[in-house]
PDB file of C-alpha atoms in Angstrom:
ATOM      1  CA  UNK Y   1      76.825  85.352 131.131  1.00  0.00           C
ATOM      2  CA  UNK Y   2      76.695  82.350 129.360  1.00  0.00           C
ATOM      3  CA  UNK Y   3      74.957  83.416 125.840  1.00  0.00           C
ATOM      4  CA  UNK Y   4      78.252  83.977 124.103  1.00  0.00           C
ATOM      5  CA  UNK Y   5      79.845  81.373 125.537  1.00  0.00           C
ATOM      6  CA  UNK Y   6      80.369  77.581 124.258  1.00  0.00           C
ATOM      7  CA  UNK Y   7      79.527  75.092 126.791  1.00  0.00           C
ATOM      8  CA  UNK Y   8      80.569  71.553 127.512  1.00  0.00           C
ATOM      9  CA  UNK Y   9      78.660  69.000 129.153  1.00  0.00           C
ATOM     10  CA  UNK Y  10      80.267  66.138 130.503  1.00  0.00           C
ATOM     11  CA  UNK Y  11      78.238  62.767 132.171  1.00  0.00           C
ATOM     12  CA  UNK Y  12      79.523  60.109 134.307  1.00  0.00           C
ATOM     13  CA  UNK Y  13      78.299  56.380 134.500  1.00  0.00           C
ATOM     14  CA  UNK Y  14      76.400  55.085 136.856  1.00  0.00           C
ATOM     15  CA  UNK Y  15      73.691  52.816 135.247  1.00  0.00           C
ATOM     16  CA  UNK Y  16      69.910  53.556 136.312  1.00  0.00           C
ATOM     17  CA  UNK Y  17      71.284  56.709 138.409  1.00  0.00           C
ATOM     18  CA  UNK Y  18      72.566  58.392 134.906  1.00  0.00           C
ATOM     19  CA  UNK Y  19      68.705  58.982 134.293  1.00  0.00           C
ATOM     20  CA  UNK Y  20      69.694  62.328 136.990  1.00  0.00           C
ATOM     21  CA  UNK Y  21      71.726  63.291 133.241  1.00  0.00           C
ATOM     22  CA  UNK Y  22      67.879  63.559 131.290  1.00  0.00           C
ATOM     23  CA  UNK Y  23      67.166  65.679 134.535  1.00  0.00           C
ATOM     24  CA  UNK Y  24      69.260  68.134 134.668  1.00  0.00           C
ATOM     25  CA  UNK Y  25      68.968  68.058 130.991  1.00  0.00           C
ATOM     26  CA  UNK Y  26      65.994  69.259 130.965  1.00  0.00           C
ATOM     27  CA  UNK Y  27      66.675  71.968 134.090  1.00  0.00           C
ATOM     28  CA  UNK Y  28      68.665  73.591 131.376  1.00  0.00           C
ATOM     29  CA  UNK Y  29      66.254  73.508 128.300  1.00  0.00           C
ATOM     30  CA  UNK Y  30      64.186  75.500 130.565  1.00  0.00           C
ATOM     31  CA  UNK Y  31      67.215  77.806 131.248  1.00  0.00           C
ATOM     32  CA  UNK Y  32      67.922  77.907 127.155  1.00  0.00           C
ATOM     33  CA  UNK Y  33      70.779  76.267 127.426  1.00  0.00           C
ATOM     34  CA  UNK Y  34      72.163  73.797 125.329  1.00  0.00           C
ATOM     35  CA  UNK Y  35      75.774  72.340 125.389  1.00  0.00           C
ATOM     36  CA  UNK Y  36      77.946  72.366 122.081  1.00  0.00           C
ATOM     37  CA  UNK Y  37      80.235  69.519 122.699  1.00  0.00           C
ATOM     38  CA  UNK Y  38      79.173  66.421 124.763  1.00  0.00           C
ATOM     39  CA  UNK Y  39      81.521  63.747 126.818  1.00  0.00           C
ATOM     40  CA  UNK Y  40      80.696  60.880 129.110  1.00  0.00           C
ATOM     41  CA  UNK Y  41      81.085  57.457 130.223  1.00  0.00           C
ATOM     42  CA  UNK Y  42      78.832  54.322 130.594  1.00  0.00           C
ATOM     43  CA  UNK Y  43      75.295  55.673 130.993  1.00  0.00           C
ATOM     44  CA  UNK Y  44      76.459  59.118 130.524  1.00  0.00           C
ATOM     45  CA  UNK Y  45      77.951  58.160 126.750  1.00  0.00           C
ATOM     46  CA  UNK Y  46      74.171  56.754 126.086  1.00  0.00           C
ATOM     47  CA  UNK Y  47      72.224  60.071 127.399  1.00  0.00           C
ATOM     48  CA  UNK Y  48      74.775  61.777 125.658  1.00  0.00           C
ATOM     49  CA  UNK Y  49      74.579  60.372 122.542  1.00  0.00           C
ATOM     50  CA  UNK Y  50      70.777  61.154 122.338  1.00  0.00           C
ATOM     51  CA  UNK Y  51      71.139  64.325 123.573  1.00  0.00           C
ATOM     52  CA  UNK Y  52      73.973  65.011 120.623  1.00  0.00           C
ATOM     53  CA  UNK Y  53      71.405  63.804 117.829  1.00  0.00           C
ATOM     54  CA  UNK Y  54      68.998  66.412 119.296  1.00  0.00           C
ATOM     55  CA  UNK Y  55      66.215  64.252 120.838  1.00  0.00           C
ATOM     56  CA  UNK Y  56      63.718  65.358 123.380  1.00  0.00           C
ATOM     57  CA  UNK Y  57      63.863  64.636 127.357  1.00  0.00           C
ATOM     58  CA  UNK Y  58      60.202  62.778 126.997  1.00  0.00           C
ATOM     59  CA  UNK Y  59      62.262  60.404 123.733  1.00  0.00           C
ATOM     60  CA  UNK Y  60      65.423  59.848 126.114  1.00  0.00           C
ATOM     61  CA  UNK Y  61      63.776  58.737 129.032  1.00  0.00           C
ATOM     62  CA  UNK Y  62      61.607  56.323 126.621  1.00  0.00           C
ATOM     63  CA  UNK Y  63      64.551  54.528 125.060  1.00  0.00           C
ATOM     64  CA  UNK Y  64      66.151  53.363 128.451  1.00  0.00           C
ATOM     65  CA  UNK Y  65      62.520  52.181 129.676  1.00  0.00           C
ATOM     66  CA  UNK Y  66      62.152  50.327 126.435  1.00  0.00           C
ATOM     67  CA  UNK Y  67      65.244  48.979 126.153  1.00  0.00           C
ATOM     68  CA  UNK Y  68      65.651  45.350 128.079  1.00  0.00           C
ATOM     69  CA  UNK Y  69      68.229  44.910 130.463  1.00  0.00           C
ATOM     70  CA  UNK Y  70      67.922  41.323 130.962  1.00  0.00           C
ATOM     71  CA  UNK Y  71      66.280  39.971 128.065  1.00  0.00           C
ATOM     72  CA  UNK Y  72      66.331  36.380 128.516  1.00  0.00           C
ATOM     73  CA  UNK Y  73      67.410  35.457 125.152  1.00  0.00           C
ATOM     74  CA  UNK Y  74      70.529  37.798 125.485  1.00  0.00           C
ATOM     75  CA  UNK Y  75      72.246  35.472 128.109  1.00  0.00           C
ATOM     76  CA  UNK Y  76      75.552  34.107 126.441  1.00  0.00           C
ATOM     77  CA  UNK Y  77      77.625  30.810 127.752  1.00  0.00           C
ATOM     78  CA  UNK Y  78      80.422  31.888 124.592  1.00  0.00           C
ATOM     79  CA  UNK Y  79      81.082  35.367 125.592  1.00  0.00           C
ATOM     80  CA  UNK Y  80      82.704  36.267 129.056  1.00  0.00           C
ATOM     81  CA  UNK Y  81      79.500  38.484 130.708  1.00  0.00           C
ATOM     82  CA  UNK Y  82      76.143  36.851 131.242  1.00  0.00           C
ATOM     83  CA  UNK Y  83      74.637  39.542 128.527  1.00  0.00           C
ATOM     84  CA  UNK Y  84      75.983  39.259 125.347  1.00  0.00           C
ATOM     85  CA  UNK Y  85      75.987  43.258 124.733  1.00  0.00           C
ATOM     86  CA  UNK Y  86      76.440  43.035 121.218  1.00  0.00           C
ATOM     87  CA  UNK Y  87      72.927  41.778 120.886  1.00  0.00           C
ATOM     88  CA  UNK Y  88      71.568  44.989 121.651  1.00  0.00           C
ATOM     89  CA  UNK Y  89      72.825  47.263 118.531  1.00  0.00           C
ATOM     90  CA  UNK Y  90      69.521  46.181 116.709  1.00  0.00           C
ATOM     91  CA  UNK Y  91      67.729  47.817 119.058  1.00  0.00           C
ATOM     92  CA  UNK Y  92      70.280  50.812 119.309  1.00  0.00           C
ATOM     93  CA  UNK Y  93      69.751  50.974 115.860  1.00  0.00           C
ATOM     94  CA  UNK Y  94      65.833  51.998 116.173  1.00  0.00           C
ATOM     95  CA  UNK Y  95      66.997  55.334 117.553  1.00  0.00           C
ATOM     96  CA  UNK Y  96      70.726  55.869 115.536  1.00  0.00           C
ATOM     97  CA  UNK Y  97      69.516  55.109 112.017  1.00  0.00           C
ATOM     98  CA  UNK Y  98      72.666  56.555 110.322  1.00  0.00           C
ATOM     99  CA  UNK Y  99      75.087  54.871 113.009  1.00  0.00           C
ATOM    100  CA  UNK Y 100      77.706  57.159 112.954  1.00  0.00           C
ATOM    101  CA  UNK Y 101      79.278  59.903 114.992  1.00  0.00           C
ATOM    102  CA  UNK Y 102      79.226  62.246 111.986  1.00  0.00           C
ATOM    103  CA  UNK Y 103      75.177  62.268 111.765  1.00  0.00           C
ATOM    104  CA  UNK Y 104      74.790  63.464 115.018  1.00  0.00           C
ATOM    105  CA  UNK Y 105      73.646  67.033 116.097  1.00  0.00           C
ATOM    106  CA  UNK Y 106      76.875  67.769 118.289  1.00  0.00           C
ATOM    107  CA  UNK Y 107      80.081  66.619 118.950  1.00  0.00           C
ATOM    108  CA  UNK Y 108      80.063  63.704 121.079  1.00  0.00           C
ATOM    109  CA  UNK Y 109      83.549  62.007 123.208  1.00  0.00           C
ATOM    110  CA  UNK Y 110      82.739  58.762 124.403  1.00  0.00           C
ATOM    111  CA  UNK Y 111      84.823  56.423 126.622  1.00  0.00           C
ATOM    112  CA  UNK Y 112      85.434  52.584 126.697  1.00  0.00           C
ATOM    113  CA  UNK Y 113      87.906  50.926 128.259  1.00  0.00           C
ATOM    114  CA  UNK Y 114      90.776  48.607 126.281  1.00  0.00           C
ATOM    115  CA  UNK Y 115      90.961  45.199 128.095  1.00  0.00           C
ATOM    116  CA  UNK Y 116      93.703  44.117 126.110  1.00  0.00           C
ATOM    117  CA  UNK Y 117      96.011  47.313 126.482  1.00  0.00           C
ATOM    118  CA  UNK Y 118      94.753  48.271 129.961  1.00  0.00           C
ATOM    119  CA  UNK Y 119      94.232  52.134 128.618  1.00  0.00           C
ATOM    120  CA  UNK Y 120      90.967  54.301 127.752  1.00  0.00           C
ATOM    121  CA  UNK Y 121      90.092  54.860 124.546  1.00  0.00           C
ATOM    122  CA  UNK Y 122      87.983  57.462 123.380  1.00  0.00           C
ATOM    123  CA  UNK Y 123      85.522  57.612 120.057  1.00  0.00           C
ATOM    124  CA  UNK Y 124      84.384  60.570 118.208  1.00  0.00           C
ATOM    125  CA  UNK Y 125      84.379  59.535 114.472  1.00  0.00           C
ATOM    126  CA  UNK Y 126      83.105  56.674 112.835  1.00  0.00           C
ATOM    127  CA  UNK Y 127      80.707  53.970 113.686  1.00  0.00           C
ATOM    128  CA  UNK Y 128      78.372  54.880 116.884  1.00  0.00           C
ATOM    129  CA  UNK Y 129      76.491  52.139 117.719  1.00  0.00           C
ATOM    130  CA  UNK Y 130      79.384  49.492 118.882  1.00  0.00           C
ATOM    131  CA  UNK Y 131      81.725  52.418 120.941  1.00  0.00           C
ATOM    132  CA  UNK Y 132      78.367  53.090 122.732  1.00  0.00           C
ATOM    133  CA  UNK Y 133      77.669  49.279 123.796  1.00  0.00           C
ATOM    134  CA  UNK Y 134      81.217  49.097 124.846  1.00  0.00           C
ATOM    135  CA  UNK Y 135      80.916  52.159 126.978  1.00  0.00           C
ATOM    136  CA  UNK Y 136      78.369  50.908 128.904  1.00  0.00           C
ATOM    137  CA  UNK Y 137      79.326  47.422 128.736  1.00  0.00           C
ATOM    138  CA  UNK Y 138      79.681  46.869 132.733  1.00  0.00           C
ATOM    139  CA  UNK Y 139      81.920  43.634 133.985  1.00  0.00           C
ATOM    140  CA  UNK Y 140      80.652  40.921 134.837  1.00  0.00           C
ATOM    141  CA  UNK Y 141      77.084  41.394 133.931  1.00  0.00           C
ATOM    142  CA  UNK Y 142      77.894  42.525 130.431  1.00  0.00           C
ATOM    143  CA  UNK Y 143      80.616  41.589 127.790  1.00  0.00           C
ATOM    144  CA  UNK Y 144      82.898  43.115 126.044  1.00  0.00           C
ATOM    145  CA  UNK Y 145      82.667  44.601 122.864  1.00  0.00           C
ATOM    146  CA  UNK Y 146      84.836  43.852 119.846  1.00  0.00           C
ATOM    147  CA  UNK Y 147      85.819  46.640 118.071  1.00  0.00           C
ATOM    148  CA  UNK Y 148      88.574  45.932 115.055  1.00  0.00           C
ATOM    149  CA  UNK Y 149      89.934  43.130 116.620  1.00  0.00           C
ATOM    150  CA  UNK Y 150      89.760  44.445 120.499  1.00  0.00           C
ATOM    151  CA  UNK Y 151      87.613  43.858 123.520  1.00  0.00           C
ATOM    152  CA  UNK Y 152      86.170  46.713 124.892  1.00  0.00           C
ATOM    153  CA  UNK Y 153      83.835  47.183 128.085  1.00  0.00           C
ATOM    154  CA  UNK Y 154      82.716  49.731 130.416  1.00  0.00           C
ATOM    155  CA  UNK Y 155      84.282  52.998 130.185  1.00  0.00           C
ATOM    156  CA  UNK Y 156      84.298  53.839 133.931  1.00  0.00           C
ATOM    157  CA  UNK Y 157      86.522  51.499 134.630  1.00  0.00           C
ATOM    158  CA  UNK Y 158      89.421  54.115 133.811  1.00  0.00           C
ATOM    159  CA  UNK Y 159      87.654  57.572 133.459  1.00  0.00           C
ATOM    160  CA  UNK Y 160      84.002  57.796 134.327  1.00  0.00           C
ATOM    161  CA  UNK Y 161      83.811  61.450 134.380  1.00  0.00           C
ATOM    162  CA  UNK Y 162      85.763  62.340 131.320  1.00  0.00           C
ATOM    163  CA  UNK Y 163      85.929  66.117 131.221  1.00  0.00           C
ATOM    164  CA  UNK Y 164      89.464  66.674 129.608  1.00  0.00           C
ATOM    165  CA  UNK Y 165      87.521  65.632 126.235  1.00  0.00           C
ATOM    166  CA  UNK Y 166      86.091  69.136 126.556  1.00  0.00           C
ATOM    167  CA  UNK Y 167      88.145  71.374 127.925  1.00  0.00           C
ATOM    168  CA  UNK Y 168      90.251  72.874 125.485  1.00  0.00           C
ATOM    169  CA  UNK Y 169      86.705  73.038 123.314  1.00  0.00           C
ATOM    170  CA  UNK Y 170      84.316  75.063 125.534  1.00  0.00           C
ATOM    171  CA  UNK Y 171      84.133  77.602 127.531  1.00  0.00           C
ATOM    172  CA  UNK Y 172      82.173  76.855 130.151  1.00  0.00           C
ATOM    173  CA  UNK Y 173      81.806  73.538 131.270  1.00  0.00           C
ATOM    174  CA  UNK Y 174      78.694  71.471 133.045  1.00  0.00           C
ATOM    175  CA  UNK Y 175      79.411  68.108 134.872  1.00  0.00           C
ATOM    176  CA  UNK Y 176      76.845  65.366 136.458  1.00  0.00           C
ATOM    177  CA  UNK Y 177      78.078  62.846 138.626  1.00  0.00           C
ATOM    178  CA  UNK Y 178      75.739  59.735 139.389  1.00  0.00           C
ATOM    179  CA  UNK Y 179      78.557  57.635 140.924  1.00  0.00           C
ATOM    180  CA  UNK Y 180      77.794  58.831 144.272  1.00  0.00           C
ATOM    181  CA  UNK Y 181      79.002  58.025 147.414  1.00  0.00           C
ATOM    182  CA  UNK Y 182      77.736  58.195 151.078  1.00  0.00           C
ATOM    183  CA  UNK Y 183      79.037  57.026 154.411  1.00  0.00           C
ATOM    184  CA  UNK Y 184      77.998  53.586 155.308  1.00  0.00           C
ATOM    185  CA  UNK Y 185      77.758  52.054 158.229  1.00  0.00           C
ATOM    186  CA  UNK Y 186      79.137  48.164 159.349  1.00  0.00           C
ATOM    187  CA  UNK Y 187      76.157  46.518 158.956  1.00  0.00           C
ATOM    188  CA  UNK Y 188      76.698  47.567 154.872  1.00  0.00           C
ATOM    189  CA  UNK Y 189      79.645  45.599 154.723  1.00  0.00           C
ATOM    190  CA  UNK Y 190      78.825  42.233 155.686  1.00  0.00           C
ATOM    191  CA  UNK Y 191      79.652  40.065 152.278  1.00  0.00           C
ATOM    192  CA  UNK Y 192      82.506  40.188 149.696  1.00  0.00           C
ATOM    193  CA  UNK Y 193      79.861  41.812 147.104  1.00  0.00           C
ATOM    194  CA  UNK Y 194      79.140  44.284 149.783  1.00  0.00           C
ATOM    195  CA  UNK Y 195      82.638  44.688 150.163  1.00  0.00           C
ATOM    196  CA  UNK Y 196      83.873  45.043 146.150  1.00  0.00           C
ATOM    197  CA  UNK Y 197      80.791  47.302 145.702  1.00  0.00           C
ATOM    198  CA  UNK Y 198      82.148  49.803 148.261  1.00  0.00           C
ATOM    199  CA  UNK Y 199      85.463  49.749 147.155  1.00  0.00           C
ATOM    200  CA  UNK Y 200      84.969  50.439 143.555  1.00  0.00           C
ATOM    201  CA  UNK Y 201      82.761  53.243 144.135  1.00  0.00           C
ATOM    202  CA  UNK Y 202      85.227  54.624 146.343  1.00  0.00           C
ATOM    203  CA  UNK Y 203      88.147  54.534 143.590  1.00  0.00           C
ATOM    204  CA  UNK Y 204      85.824  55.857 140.687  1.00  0.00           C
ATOM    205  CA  UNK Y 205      84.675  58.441 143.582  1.00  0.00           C
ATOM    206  CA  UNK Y 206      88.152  59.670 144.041  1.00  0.00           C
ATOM    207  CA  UNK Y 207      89.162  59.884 140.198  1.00  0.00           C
ATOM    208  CA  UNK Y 208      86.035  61.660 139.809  1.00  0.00           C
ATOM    209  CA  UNK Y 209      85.948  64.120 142.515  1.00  0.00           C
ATOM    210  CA  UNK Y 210      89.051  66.891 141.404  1.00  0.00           C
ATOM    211  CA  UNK Y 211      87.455  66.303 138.080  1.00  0.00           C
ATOM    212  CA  UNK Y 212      83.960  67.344 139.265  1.00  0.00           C
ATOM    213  CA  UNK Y 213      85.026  70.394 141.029  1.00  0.00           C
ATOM    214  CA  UNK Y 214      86.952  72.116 138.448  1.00  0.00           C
ATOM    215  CA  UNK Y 215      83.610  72.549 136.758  1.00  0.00           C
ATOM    216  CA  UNK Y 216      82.172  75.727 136.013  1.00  0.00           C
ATOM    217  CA  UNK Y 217      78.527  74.091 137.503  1.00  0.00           C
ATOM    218  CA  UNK Y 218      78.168  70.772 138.765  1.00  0.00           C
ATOM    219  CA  UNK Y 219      75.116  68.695 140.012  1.00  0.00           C
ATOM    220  CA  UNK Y 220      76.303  65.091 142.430  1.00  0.00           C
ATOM    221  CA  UNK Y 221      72.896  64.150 143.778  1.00  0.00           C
ATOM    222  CA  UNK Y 222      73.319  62.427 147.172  1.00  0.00           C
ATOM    223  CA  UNK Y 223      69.746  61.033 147.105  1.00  0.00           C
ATOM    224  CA  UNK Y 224      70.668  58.787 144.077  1.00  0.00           C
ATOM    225  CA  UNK Y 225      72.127  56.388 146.953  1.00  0.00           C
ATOM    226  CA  UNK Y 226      69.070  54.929 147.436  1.00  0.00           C
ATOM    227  CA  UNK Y 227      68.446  53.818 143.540  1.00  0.00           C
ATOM    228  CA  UNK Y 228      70.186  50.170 142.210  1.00  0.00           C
ATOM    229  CA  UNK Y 229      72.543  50.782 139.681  1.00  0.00           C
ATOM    230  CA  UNK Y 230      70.605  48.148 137.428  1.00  0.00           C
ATOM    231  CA  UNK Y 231      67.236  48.830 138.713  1.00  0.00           C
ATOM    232  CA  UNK Y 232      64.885  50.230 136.259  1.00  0.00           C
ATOM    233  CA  UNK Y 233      61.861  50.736 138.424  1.00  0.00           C
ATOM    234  CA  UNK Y 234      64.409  53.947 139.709  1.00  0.00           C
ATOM    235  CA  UNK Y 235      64.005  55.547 136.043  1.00  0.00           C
ATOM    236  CA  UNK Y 236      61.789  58.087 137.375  1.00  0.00           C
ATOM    237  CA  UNK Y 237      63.375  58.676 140.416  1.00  0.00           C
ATOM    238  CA  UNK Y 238      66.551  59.693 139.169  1.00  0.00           C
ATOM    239  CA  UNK Y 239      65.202  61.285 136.423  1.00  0.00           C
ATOM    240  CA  UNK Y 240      63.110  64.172 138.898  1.00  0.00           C
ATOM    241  CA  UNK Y 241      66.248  63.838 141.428  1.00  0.00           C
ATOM    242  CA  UNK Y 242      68.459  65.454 138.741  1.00  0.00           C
ATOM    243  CA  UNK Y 243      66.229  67.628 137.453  1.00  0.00           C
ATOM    244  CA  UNK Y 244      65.640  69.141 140.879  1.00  0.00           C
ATOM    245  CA  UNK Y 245      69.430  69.169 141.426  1.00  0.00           C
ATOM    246  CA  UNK Y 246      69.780  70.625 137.926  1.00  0.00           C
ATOM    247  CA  UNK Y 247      67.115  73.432 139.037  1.00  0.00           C
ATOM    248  CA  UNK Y 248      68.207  74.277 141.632  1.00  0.00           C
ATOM    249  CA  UNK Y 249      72.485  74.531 140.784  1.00  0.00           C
ATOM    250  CA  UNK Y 250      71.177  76.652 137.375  1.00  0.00           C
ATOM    251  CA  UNK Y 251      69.173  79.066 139.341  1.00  0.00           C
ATOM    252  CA  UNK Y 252      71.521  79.926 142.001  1.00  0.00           C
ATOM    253  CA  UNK Y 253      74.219  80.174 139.243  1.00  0.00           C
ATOM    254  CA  UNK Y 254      71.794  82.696 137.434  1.00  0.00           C
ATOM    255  CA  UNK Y 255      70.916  84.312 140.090  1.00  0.00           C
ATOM    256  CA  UNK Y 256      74.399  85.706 141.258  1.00  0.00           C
ATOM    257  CA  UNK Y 257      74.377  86.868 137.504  1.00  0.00           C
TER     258      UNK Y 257
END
C-alpha cells in the first residue's frame, strides 16, 4: 500500500518524551519505511532534523544523552531564560557540520515561535543550527533565540504538531504526539506550577488533537505520563515506549493490507 506512495512524518514537542519519535522511528525502519518530507516542533524539530540528514536510531538516541541540559556554565543573568540556548550550537555543530537545511538528506519544516510578532514561523532553507535551538528553546528554562534581529523560542507554543507543513507534499502522512495528557486527580493540583503545568498541556492537547487524527497512522503513547519533560534518566523509557507504540500501530495498519 504504501511503496508508491510519499510519506510525511510529522513530530510534536514534548522534551525527554520526544525520545517515543527515535521509537517509532525505528518501528518503521523495520517496516522499510522511510518518510520523504519531515515536520515538527521542539523535540520533534531535533529528532527530525537527524532523522532528515539520514542518521541511525543508535546515533539519535546518543546525541540527546550527550548533549547537557543543564550545564552549569550555560546559566545566563543577561538573557531572559536561565539557559542561555545559544550556547549550545557548538555542540549542535558536532553532528550538523554543513549547518544548513540544504545539506540535509530530506526536506525538513521546523517551527519556532516569534515573540515579537506573536505568530509561528517556520524554517526550511538556510542556516539549521539557530531555527533548531529556537524550536526547542522552552520558556522560562531556556531563552530565546535571535534570529536576524528577532527573538525566537519554543515552537509549541503556537503549533506543536505541525502537520499542514506536509500535507499538500505527501501522500500519506505519520504523526507522533508526546504531549500527552491523562486525567488527574485533586491531589495533582495543589500549587500554581501544578496548576500552569495542567493548563498548558491541556491547550497544546486540544490544538493538537484534530491535527493528530486526520493522520493516515498515528502513535500518542499514554504511558509517556509518567516521564519528566526535562528528565533525561527517561531517555530509554520513551525511547522503547514509542517503539512499542510504533510496532504495534504499523503492524495492525499492515495487517488489514
Amino acid at each position: 500500500m504504501l511503496e508508491n506512495k510519499s510519506i510525511g512524518l510529522v513530530l510534536s514537542g514534548g522534551g525527554v518524551r520526544g525520545m517515543g519519535h527515535i521509537g517509532l522511528i525505528k518501528a518503521m525502519r523495520e517496516h522499510n519505511l522511510e518518510a520523504n518530507v519531515v515536520a515538527g516542533t521542539s523535540i520533534g524539530a531535533l529528532v527530525g532534523a537527524l532523522y532528515a540528514n539520514n542518521n541511525t536510531v543508535e546515533e539519535m538516541l546518543d546525541f540527546f544523552k550527550k548533549v547537557p541540559l543543564f550545564q552549569y556554565s550555560f546559566f545566563t543573568i543577561n538573557k531572559p531564560g536561565f539557559i542561555d540556548t545559544e550556547r549550545y550550537a557548538s555542540i549542535f555543530k558536532k553532528f550538523f557540520p554543513e549547518n544548513t537545511f540544504e545539506s540535509l538528506e530530506r526536506p525538513l519544516y521546523v517551527v519556532a515561535t516569534d515573540l515579537l510578532s506573536g505568530k509561528e514561523k517556520v524554517f526550511n532553507k538556510g542556516q539549521l543550527i539557530k531555527p533548531l535551538l529556537a524550536s526547542a528553546a522552552l520558556p522560562p528554562v531556556f531563552s530565546p533565540v535571535d534570529i536576524d534581529d528577532i527573538l525566537y523560542a519554543d515552537g509549541g507554543i503556537m503549533n506543536n504538531f505541525p502537520k499542514e507543513y506536509v500535507e499538500d507534499k505527501t501522500e500519506f502522512i505519520i504523526g507522533s504526539n508526546v504531549s500527552v495528557t491523562v486525567p488527574l486527580q485533586k491531589k495533582d493540583l495543589r500549587n500554581s506550577f501544578q496548576l500552569t503545568g495542567r493548563v498548558t498541556s491541556l491547550m497544546i492537547h486540544a490544538s493538537n488533537d484534530e491535527k493528530l487524527h486526520e493522520c493516515d497512522l498515528f502513535i500518542e503513547p499514554k504511558e509517556l505520563d509518567q516521564i519528566g519533560v526535562l528528565d533525561k534518566k527517561g531517555i530509554e523509557n520513551a525511547f522503547n515506549i514509542g517503539y512499542e507504540h510504533g510496532s504495534r500501530a504499523l503492524e495492525k495498519m499492515l495487517s488489514k493490507i
